Amino acid sequence: MESRQVLQQALEEVEAWERDQNDLWFWEKLGRLPFVFLDKMTPNFVREKLGTAVDEMAAFLETGGTYLVQDTAIYSKFAPRLERDGAGIPQTAEVAGAPLVLMDEIARELKESRATFATVQGATTGIGGIFTLAIDIPLLLGTSLKVLQEMALCYGYRPEDKRERLFVVKCLQFASSDIVGKKAILAELSRFDEPAAQKDVMAQLQGWREVVVTYTENFGWKKLFQMVPIAGILFGAYLNRSTVQDVAEAGRMLYRKRRILERLRVEQNKEELLAPVLCRDRK
């Protein structure tokens, strides 16, 4: 387990990243301007796909749906790098207790791997412009949900738990929110593991639809650039890659912060338990 000093330094790195999220990227700003106009131009079959994304998100929150990932592939990456007795795939407790630097290393590898996949996916669906965008929407949503679950597994959390799937959706919401939204989500997630906040989970679940609305609105700027066949290959590849990178990085940092805070709480509890003993020894 890392020392308190190392954990505090890691926490400061995450908080610095959070402060850097206080402005929207140029393309995101551009995307929000023409969305209402573009929405009127959107063919009905694309609208239907956006509606399907809402339904799929509901299924994910309720049961995991078709997007729930298995832990085997992720945990197997830890096996050769952990100092442990015995062979086989590590258990959840072993991964949760892994050094933070190892969690970060595997999370970064997965981020790059999924971003590469999204690049190819975006280029393929960009061939037909606006018409193949209908295929791109559920694929990109699925990739985003899966990479966030992989980030969860890297830091020792279990996406099959409904409450954990809420955290996944909040990460997705964070990645596609404006400045005000990001601040509100950070405030929510900073209290996510506090006992007093856990009873509010069901209330938070009721607001999941706003996540999908925010997320699908970001396809406005994709529609703008992917309306032109063939040229959509370049735009689709670049924009899908940047989307997945942003989502993966948000997940990595937010799960990293959560694990750091949990370890700091453990350290604090140890110090509180040892304090009477140390006082007695001094006497």
Coordinates of C-alpha atoms in Angstrom, one line a residue:
M1 CA 0.0 0.0 0.0
E2 CA 1.3 3.5 -0.9
S3 CA 2.2 5.9 1.8
R4 CA -0.1 8.8 2.7
Q5 CA 2.4 11.2 1.0
V6 CA 2.3 9.3 -2.2
L7 CA -1.5 9.1 -2.2
Q8 CA -1.8 12.8 -1.5
Q9 CA 0.5 13.6 -4.4
A10 CA -1.6 11.3 -6.7
L11 CA -4.8 13.0 -5.5
E12 CA -3.3 16.4 -6.3
E13 CA -2.6 15.2 -9.9
V14 CA -6.2 14.2 -10.3
E15 CA -7.4 17.5 -8.9
A16 CA -5.1 19.4 -11.3
W17 CA -6.7 17.4 -14.2
E18 CA -10.2 18.3 -12.9
R19 CA -9.3 22.0 -12.9
D20 CA -8.2 21.6 -16.6
Q21 CA -11.7 20.5 -17.5
N22 CA -13.1 24.0 -16.8
D23 CA -13.4 24.8 -20.5
L24 CA -14.9 23.2 -23.5
W25 CA -12.8 22.1 -26.5
F26 CA -13.4 24.2 -29.6
W27 CA -15.3 21.5 -31.5
E28 CA -17.6 21.0 -28.5
K29 CA -18.5 24.7 -28.5
L30 CA -19.0 24.6 -32.2
G31 CA -21.2 21.5 -31.9
R32 CA -23.6 23.1 -29.4
L33 CA -24.4 26.0 -31.7
P34 CA -25.9 24.3 -34.7
F35 CA -27.5 21.4 -32.9
V36 CA -31.1 22.6 -33.0
F37 CA -30.8 23.4 -36.7
L38 CA -29.1 20.2 -37.5
D39 CA -31.6 18.2 -35.5
K40 CA -34.4 19.4 -37.8
M41 CA -32.3 18.1 -40.8
T42 CA -31.6 14.7 -39.2
P43 CA -33.3 11.9 -41.1
N44 CA -35.9 9.8 -39.2
F45 CA -33.8 6.7 -39.2
V46 CA -31.0 8.5 -37.4
R47 CA -33.6 9.9 -34.9
E48 CA -34.7 6.3 -34.3
K49 CA -31.1 5.3 -33.5
L50 CA -30.8 8.1 -31.0
G51 CA -34.0 6.8 -29.4
T52 CA -32.6 3.3 -29.4
A53 CA -29.5 4.7 -27.5
V54 CA -31.9 5.9 -24.8
D55 CA -33.4 2.4 -24.5
E56 CA -30.0 0.7 -24.5
M57 CA -28.8 3.0 -21.7
A58 CA -31.9 2.0 -19.7
A59 CA -31.1 -1.7 -20.2
F60 CA -27.5 -1.1 -19.2
L61 CA -28.4 0.6 -15.9
E62 CA -31.0 -2.1 -15.1
T63 CA -29.2 -5.3 -16.0
G64 CA -26.0 -4.4 -17.8
G65 CA -27.7 -5.4 -21.1
T66 CA -25.4 -6.4 -23.9
Y67 CA -22.7 -4.0 -22.8
L68 CA -21.7 -5.6 -19.5
V69 CA -18.0 -6.7 -19.7
Q70 CA -16.3 -9.7 -18.2
D71 CA -13.5 -9.2 -15.7
T72 CA -11.4 -12.1 -17.0
A73 CA -9.7 -10.2 -19.8
I74 CA -8.8 -7.3 -17.5
Y75 CA -7.8 -9.2 -14.5
S76 CA -5.5 -11.5 -16.6
K77 CA -3.4 -8.4 -17.4
F78 CA -2.7 -8.1 -13.7
A79 CA -1.6 -11.7 -13.2
P80 CA 2.0 -11.5 -14.6
R81 CA 2.6 -8.1 -12.9
L82 CA 1.5 -8.8 -9.4
E83 CA 3.7 -10.3 -6.7
R84 CA 1.4 -13.1 -5.7
D85 CA 1.3 -16.8 -4.7
G86 CA -0.2 -19.3 -7.1
A87 CA -1.2 -19.2 -10.7
G88 CA -4.5 -18.2 -12.4
I89 CA -6.4 -15.0 -12.7
P90 CA -6.4 -12.7 -9.6
Q91 CA -9.5 -12.2 -7.6
T92 CA -11.2 -8.8 -7.1
A93 CA -9.6 -8.2 -3.7
E94 CA -6.1 -8.7 -5.2
V95 CA -6.7 -6.3 -8.0
A96 CA -8.3 -3.7 -5.6
G97 CA -5.1 -4.0 -3.5
A98 CA -2.7 -3.7 -6.4
P99 CA -0.3 -0.7 -6.5
L100 CA -1.8 2.4 -7.9
V101 CA 1.0 2.7 -10.5
L102 CA 0.1 -0.8 -11.9
M103 CA -3.6 0.2 -12.1
D104 CA -2.6 3.3 -14.0
E105 CA -0.4 1.4 -16.4
I106 CA -3.0 -1.1 -17.4
A107 CA -5.7 1.6 -17.6
R108 CA -3.5 3.6 -20.0
E109 CA -2.9 0.6 -22.2
L110 CA -6.6 -0.1 -22.4
K111 CA -7.3 3.5 -23.2
E112 CA -5.0 3.5 -26.2
S113 CA -6.2 0.1 -27.4
R114 CA -9.9 1.2 -27.3
A115 CA -9.1 4.6 -29.0
T116 CA -7.4 2.7 -31.8
F117 CA -10.5 0.5 -32.2
A118 CA -12.7 3.6 -32.2
T119 CA -10.6 5.2 -35.0
V120 CA -11.1 2.2 -37.3
Q121 CA -14.8 2.1 -36.4
G122 CA -15.2 5.8 -37.1
A123 CA -13.5 5.5 -40.4
T124 CA -15.6 2.5 -41.5
T125 CA -18.9 4.1 -40.5
G126 CA -17.8 7.4 -42.0
I127 CA -17.8 6.0 -45.6
G128 CA -21.5 6.7 -46.2
G129 CA -21.7 10.0 -44.5
I130 CA -25.0 10.8 -42.7
F131 CA -26.5 7.4 -43.7
T132 CA -23.9 5.2 -41.9
L133 CA -24.0 7.5 -38.9
A134 CA -27.0 5.5 -37.9
I135 CA -24.7 2.5 -37.4
D136 CA -22.0 4.7 -35.8
I137 CA -24.2 5.9 -32.9
P138 CA -24.9 2.6 -31.1
L139 CA -21.3 1.4 -31.8
L140 CA -19.7 4.5 -30.2
L141 CA -22.1 4.3 -27.3
G142 CA -21.3 0.7 -26.7
T143 CA -17.5 1.3 -27.0
S144 CA -17.8 4.2 -24.5
L145 CA -19.7 2.1 -22.0
K146 CA -17.3 -0.8 -22.3
V147 CA -14.2 1.2 -21.9
L148 CA -15.6 2.9 -18.7
Q149 CA -16.4 -0.6 -17.3
E150 CA -12.8 -1.6 -18.1
M151 CA -11.5 1.4 -16.2
A152 CA -13.7 0.4 -13.3
L153 CA -12.2 -3.1 -13.3
C154 CA -8.7 -1.7 -13.5
Y155 CA -9.2 0.1 -10.2
G156 CA -10.9 -2.9 -8.5
Y157 CA -14.6 -2.0 -8.9
R158 CA -17.4 -4.3 -10.2
P159 CA -19.7 -3.1 -13.0
E160 CA -22.2 -5.9 -12.5
D161 CA -23.2 -4.0 -9.3
K162 CA -26.1 -1.7 -10.3
R163 CA -24.6 1.1 -8.2
E164 CA -21.3 0.8 -10.0
R165 CA -23.1 1.1 -13.3
L166 CA -24.5 4.4 -12.1
F167 CA -20.9 5.6 -11.6
V168 CA -20.1 4.5 -15.2
V169 CA -23.0 6.5 -16.5
K170 CA -22.0 9.5 -14.4
C171 CA -18.5 9.3 -16.0
L172 CA -20.0 9.2 -19.4
Q173 CA -22.1 12.2 -18.5
F174 CA -19.0 14.1 -17.2
A175 CA -17.1 13.5 -20.4
S176 CA -19.9 15.1 -22.5
S177 CA -21.0 17.9 -20.1
D178 CA -20.4 21.6 -20.1
I179 CA -18.5 23.4 -17.3
V180 CA -21.5 23.7 -15.0
G181 CA -22.4 20.1 -15.5
K182 CA -18.8 18.9 -14.9
K183 CA -18.7 20.7 -11.5
A184 CA -22.0 19.3 -10.4
I185 CA -20.9 15.7 -11.3
L186 CA -17.6 16.1 -9.6
A187 CA -19.4 17.2 -6.4
E188 CA -21.7 14.1 -6.7
L189 CA -18.9 11.6 -7.3
S190 CA -16.7 13.0 -4.5
R191 CA -19.4 11.9 -2.1
F192 CA -20.3 8.7 -3.9
D193 CA -18.8 6.3 -1.3
E194 CA -19.9 8.2 1.7
P195 CA -22.6 6.3 3.7
A196 CA -24.9 9.3 3.8
A197 CA -24.8 9.6 0.0
Q198 CA -25.4 6.0 -0.8
K199 CA -29.1 6.2 0.1
D200 CA -29.5 8.8 -2.7
V201 CA -28.5 6.3 -5.4
M202 CA -32.1 5.5 -6.5
A203 CA -32.9 9.2 -6.8
Q204 CA -29.8 9.6 -9.0
L205 CA -30.9 6.7 -11.1
Q206 CA -34.1 8.6 -12.0
G207 CA -32.0 11.3 -13.7
W208 CA -30.2 9.0 -16.1
R209 CA -32.1 10.2 -19.2
E210 CA -30.4 13.6 -19.0
V211 CA -27.1 11.7 -19.5
V212 CA -28.3 10.3 -22.8
V213 CA -29.7 13.6 -23.9
T214 CA -26.4 15.3 -23.3
Y215 CA -24.5 12.5 -24.9
T216 CA -26.6 12.3 -28.0
E217 CA -26.6 16.0 -28.5
N218 CA -22.9 15.8 -29.0
F219 CA -23.6 13.9 -32.2
G220 CA -24.7 17.3 -33.6
W221 CA -21.2 18.2 -34.6
K222 CA -20.6 14.7 -35.9
K223 CA -23.6 15.1 -38.2
L224 CA -22.2 18.4 -39.5
F225 CA -19.0 16.8 -40.6
Q226 CA -20.2 13.3 -41.5
M227 CA -22.9 14.5 -43.9
V228 CA -20.4 14.4 -46.7
P229 CA -19.7 10.8 -47.9
I230 CA -16.1 9.7 -48.1
A231 CA -14.9 12.9 -46.3
G232 CA -16.7 11.4 -43.3
I233 CA -14.0 8.7 -43.2
L234 CA -11.5 11.3 -41.9
F235 CA -13.9 13.1 -39.6
G236 CA -15.4 9.8 -38.3
A237 CA -12.0 8.3 -37.5
Y238 CA -10.7 11.5 -35.8
L239 CA -13.9 12.3 -33.8
N240 CA -14.5 8.7 -32.7
R241 CA -11.0 8.4 -31.5
S242 CA -11.1 11.7 -29.6
T243 CA -14.5 10.8 -28.1
V244 CA -13.3 7.5 -26.7
Q245 CA -10.0 9.0 -25.5
D246 CA -12.0 11.7 -23.6
V247 CA -14.4 9.1 -22.1
A248 CA -11.6 6.7 -21.1
E249 CA -9.5 9.5 -19.6
A250 CA -12.5 10.8 -17.6
G251 CA -13.1 7.2 -16.3
R252 CA -9.5 6.6 -15.5
M253 CA -9.1 9.8 -13.5
L254 CA -12.4 9.5 -11.7
Y255 CA -11.9 5.9 -10.7
R256 CA -8.3 6.7 -9.8
K257 CA -9.5 9.5 -7.5
R258 CA -12.0 7.2 -5.9
R259 CA -9.4 4.5 -5.2
I260 CA -7.0 7.1 -3.8
L261 CA -9.7 8.6 -1.5
E262 CA -10.6 5.1 -0.3
R263 CA -7.0 4.3 0.6
L264 CA -6.6 7.6 2.3
R265 CA -9.6 6.8 4.5
V266 CA -8.0 3.5 5.4
E267 CA -4.8 5.2 6.4
Q268 CA -6.8 7.7 8.5
N269 CA -8.7 5.0 10.2
K270 CA -5.4 3.2 11.0
E271 CA -4.0 6.4 12.5
E272 CA -7.0 6.9 14.6
L273 CA -6.9 3.4 16.0
L274 CA -3.2 3.7 16.7
A275 CA -3.4 7.1 18.3
P276 CA -4.4 5.9 21.8
V277 CA -1.7 3.2 21.8
L278 CA 1.0 5.8 20.8
C279 CA -0.2 8.2 23.6
R280 CA -0.1 5.4 26.1
D281 CA 3.4 4.4 25.0
R282 CA 4.7 7.9 25.4
K283 CA 3.4 8.1 29.0

